[in-house]
GROMACS .gro file of C-alpha atoms in nm:
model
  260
    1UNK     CA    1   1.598   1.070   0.678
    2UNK     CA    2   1.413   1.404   0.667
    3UNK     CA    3   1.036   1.419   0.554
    4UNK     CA    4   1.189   1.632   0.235
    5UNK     CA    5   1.437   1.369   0.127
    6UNK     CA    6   1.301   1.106  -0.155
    7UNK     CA    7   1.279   0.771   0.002
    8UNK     CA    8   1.138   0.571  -0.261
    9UNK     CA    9   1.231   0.654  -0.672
   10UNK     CA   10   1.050   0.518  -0.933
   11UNK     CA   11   1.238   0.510  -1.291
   12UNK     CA   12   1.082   0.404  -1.582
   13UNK     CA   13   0.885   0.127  -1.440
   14UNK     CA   14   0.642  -0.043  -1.698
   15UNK     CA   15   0.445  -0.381  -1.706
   16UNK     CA   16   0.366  -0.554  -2.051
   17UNK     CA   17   0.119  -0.894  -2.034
   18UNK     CA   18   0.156  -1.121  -2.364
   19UNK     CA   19  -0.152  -1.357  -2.395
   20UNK     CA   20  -0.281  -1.533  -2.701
   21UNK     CA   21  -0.595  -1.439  -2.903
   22UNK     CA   22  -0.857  -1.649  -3.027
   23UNK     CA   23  -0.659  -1.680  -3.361
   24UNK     CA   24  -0.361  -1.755  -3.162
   25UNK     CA   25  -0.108  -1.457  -3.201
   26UNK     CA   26   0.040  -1.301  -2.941
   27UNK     CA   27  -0.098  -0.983  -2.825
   28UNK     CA   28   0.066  -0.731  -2.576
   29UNK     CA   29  -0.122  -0.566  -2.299
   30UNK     CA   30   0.023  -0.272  -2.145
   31UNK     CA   31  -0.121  -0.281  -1.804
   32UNK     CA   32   0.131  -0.007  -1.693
   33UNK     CA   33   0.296   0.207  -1.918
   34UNK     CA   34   0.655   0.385  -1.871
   35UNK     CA   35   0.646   0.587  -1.536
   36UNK     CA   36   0.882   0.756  -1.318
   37UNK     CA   37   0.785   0.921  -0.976
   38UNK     CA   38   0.977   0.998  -0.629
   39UNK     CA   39   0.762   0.960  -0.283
   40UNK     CA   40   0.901   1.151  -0.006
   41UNK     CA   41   1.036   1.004   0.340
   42UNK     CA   42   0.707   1.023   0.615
   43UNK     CA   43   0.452   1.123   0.375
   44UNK     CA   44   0.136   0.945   0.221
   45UNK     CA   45   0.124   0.924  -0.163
   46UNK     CA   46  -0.216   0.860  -0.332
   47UNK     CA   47  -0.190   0.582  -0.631
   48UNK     CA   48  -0.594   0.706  -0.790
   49UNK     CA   49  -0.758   0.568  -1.118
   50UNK     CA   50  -1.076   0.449  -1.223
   51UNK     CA   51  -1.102   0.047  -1.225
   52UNK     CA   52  -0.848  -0.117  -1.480
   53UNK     CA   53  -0.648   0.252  -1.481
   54UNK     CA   54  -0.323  -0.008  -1.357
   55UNK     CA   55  -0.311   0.135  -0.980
   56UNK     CA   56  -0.319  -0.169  -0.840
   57UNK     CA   57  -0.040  -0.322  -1.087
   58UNK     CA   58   0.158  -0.064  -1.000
   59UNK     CA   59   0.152  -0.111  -0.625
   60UNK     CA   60   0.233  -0.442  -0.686
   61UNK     CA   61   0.520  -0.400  -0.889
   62UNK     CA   62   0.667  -0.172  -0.604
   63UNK     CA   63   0.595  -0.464  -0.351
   64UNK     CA   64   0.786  -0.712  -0.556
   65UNK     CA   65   0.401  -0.932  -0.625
   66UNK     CA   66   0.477  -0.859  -0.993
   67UNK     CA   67   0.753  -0.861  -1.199
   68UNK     CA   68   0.810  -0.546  -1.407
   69UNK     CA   69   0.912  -0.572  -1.723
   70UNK     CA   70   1.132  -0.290  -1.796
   71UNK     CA   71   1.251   0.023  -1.504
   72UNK     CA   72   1.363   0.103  -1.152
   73UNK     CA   73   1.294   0.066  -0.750
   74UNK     CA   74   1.487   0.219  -0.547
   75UNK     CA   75   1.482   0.325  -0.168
   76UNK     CA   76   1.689   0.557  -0.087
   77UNK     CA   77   2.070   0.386  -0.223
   78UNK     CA   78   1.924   0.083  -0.277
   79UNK     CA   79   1.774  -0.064  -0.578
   80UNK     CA   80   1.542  -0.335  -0.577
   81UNK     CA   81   1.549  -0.674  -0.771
   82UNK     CA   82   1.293  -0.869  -0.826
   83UNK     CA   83   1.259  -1.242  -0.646
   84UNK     CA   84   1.476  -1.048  -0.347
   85UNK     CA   85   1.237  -1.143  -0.068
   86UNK     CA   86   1.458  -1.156   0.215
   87UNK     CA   87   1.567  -0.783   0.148
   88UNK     CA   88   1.228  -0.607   0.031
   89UNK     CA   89   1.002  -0.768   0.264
   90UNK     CA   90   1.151  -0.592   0.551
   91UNK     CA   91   1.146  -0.259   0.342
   92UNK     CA   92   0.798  -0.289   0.205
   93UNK     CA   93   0.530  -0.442   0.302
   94UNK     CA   94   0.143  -0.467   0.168
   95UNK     CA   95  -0.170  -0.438   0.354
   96UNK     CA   96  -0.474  -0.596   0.124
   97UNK     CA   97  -0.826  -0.467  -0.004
   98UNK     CA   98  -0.966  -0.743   0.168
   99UNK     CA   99  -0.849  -0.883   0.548
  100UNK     CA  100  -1.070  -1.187   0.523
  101UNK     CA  101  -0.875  -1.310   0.245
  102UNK     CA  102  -0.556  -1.234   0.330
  103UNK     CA  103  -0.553  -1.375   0.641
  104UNK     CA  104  -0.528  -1.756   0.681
  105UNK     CA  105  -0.841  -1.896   0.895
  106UNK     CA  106  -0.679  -2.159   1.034
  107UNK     CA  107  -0.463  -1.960   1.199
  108UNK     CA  108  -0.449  -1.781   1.541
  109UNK     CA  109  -0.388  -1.409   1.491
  110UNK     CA  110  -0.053  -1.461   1.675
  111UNK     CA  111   0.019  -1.741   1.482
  112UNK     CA  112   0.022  -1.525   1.173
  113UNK     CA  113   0.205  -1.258   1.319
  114UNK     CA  114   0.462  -1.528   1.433
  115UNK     CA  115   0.540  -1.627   1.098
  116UNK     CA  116   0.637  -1.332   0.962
  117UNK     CA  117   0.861  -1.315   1.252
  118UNK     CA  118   0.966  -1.652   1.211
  119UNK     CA  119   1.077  -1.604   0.809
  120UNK     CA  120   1.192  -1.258   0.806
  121UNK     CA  121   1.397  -1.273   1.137
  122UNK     CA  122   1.629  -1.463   1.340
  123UNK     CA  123   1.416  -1.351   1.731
  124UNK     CA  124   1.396  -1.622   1.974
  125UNK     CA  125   1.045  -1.696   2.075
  126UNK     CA  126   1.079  -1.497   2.372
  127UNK     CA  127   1.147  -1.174   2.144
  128UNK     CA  128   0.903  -1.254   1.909
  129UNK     CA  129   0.613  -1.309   2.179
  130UNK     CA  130   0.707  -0.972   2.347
  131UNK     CA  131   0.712  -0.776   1.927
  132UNK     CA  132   0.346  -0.935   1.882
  133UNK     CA  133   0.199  -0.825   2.213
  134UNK     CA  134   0.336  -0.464   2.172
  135UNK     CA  135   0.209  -0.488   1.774
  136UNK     CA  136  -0.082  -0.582   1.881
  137UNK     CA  137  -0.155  -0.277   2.131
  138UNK     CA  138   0.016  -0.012   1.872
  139UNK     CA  139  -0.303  -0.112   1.647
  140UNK     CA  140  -0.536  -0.081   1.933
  141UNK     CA  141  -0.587  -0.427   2.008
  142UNK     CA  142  -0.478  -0.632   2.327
  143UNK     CA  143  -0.246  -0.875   2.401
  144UNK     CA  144  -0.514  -1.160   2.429
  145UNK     CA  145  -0.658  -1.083   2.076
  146UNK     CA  146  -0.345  -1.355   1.973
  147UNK     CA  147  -0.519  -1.634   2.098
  148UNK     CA  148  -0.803  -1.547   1.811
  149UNK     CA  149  -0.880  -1.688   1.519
  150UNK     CA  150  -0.992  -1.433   1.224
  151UNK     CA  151  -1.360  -1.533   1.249
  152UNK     CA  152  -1.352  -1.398   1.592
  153UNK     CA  153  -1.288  -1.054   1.489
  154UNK     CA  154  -1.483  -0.812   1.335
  155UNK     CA  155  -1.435  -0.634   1.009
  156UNK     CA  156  -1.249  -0.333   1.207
  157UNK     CA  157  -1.020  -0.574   1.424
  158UNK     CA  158  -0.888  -0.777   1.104
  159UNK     CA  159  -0.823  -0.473   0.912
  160UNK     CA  160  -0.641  -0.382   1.205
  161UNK     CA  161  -0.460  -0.688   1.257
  162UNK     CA  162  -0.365  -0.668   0.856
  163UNK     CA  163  -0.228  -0.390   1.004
  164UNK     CA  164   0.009  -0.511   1.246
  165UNK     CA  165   0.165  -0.776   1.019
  166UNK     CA  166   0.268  -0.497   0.785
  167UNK     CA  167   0.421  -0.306   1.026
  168UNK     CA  168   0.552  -0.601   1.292
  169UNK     CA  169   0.925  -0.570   1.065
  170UNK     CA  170   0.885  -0.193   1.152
  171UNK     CA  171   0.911  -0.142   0.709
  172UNK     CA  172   0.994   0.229   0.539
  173UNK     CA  173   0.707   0.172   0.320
  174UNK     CA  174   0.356   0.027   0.349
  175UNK     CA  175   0.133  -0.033   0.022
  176UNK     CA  176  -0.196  -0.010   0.155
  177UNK     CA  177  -0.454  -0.149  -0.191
  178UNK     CA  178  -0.795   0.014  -0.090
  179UNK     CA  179  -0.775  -0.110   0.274
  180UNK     CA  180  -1.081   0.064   0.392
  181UNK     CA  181  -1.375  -0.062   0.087
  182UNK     CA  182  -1.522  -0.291   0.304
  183UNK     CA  183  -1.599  -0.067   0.603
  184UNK     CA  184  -1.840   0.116   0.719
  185UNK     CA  185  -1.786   0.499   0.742
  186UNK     CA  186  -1.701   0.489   1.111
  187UNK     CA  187  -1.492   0.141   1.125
  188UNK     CA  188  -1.311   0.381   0.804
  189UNK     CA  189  -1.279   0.655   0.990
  190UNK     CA  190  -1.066   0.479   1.294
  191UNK     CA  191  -0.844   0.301   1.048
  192UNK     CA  192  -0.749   0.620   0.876
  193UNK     CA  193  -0.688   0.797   1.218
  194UNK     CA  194  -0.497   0.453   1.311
  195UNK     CA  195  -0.278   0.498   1.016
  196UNK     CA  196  -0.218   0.862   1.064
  197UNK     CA  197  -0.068   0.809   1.448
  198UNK     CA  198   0.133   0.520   1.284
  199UNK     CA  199   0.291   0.762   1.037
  200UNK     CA  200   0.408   1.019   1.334
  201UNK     CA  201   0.490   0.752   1.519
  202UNK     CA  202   0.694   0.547   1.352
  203UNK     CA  203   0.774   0.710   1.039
  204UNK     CA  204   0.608   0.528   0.788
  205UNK     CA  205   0.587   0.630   0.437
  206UNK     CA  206   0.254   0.523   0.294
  207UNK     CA  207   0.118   0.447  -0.053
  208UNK     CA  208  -0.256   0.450  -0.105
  209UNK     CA  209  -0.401   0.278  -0.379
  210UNK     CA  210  -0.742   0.427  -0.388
  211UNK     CA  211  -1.082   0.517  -0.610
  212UNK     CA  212  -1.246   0.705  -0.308
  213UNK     CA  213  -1.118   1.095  -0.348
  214UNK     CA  214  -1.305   1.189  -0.027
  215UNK     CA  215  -0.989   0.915   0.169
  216UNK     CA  216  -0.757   1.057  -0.055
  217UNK     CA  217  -0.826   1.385   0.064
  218UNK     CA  218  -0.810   1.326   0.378
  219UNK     CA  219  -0.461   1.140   0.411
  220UNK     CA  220  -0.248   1.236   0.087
  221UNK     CA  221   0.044   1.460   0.066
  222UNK     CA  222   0.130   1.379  -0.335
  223UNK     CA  223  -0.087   1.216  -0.570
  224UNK     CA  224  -0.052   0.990  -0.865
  225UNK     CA  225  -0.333   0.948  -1.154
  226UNK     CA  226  -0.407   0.677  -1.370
  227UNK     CA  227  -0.548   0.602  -1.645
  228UNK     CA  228  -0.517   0.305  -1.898
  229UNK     CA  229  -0.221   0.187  -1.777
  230UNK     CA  230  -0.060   0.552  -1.829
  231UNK     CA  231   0.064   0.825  -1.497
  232UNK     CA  232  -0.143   1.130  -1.685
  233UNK     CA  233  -0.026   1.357  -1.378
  234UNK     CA  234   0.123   1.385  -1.047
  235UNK     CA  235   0.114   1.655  -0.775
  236UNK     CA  236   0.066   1.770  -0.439
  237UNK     CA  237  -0.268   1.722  -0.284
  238UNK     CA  238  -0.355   2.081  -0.330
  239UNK     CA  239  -0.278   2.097  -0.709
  240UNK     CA  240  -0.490   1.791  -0.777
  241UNK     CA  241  -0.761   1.897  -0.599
  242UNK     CA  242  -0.788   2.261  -0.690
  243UNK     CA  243  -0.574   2.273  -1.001
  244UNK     CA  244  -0.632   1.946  -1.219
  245UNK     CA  245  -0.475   1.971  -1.550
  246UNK     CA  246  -0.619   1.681  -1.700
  247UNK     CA  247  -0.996   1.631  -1.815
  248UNK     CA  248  -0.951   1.309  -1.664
  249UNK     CA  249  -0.823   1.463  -1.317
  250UNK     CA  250  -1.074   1.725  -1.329
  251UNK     CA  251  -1.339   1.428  -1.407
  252UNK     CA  252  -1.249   1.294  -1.044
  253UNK     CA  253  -1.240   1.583  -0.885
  254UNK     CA  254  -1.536   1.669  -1.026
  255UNK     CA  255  -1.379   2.016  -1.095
  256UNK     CA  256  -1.582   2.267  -1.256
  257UNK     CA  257  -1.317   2.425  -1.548
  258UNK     CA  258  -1.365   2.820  -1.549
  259UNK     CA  259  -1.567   2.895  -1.901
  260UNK     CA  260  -1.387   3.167  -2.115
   0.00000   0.00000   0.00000
């Protein structure tokens, strides 16, 4: 598929909550309203909105975490149901805010990166040995970092092996949810160059969840904006940044509008 071609197609897609007040009627929370955007084959697309703005329900929604309530996935022919694990796990997959938490303790780090070998394919352990050793070196780690445990590791090393079990089923799409807030500025800056090579390499299409415009930036082709729940606009990089048509864009981009 060519870097021009839509890969992933968003119709529609909304997310309504129901939950009871205090005088016990049901009230309707719409965490993401009605939206509809396209995310091209290779590129990096920006999902940016102030806390609560519905980024985050959003990228779950595409991931299959969260069931929509009304709308479309698609990638490329294919559209997406929700509960179909088997099929979407091996098309997208999610790397978390936090690798600490997402990453089981008691585990080994090839361990994890077994299991998602073990439940999304049908490799002997031979195969699946060989696919974690060369994971493991495509994220700049080393073969012997699968005999760790997750306390072992610094903050840069699980981040990076949060890495490799999102891209061990060699996916179309990875949802990364603010991957890089609990870094310092120099662990950030190696993740974001790690991603980059990924993307030429192998061809990933990435979505970025992110409040930090300085990241966005730096690894965005298209951006999406959010606010209460609602997509207020959608661009390429260079039109967010330099032509925001919404006060609440130009609030983030802390653009100055021209006075008349």
């Amino acid at each position: 598929m060519k870097s021009s071609e839509s890969l992933l197609i968003i119709k529609n897609l909304e997310k309504q909550f129901t939950y009871k007040t205090r005088l016990g009627l049901n009230e309707i929370l719409h965490a993401v309203k009605p939206c509809s955007f396209e995310v091209k084959a290779k590129q990096t697309l920006a999902i940016i909105g102030e806390n609560g703005s519905g980024k985050s329900t959003l990228a779950k929604m595409i991931v299959g975490m969260v069931e929509p309530t009304a709308g479309e996935i698609s990638i490329g022919d294919k559209v997406l149901e929700f509960g179909d694990y088997s099929v979407r796990s091996q098309l997208i997959r999610m790397i978390y805010q936090d690798p600490a938490a997402s990453l089981n303790p008691q585990q080994r780090v090839g361990e994890i990166l077994d299991m998602t070998l073990e439940l999304n394919t049908n490799f002997e352990k031979k195969e699946r040995l060989f696919l974690i050793q060369k994971t493991l070196k495509q994220v700049g780690l080393l073969a012997e970092h699968a005999q760790y445990y997750p306390s072992m590791l610094a903050a840069g090393q699980k981040q990076r092996v949060a890495m490799a079990r999102a891209i061990i089923l060699q996916p179309m799409v990875i949802i990364a949810d603010e991957p890089l807030a609990s870094l310092d500025m120099p662990i950030r800056a190696q993740i974001i160059n790690l991603m980059l090579e990924l993307q030429e390499k192998e061809d990933i299409t990435f979505i970025y969840v992110t409040q930090d415009i300085e990241i966005m930036k730096h690894i965005s082709d298209y951006v999406v904006v959010m606010h209460e729940g609602e997509v207020i606009e959608l661009g390429t990089l260079d039109e967010i940044v330099h032509k925001p048509q919404h006060p609440i864009t130009q609030k983030l981009m802390n653009f100055e509008v021209p006075s008349l």
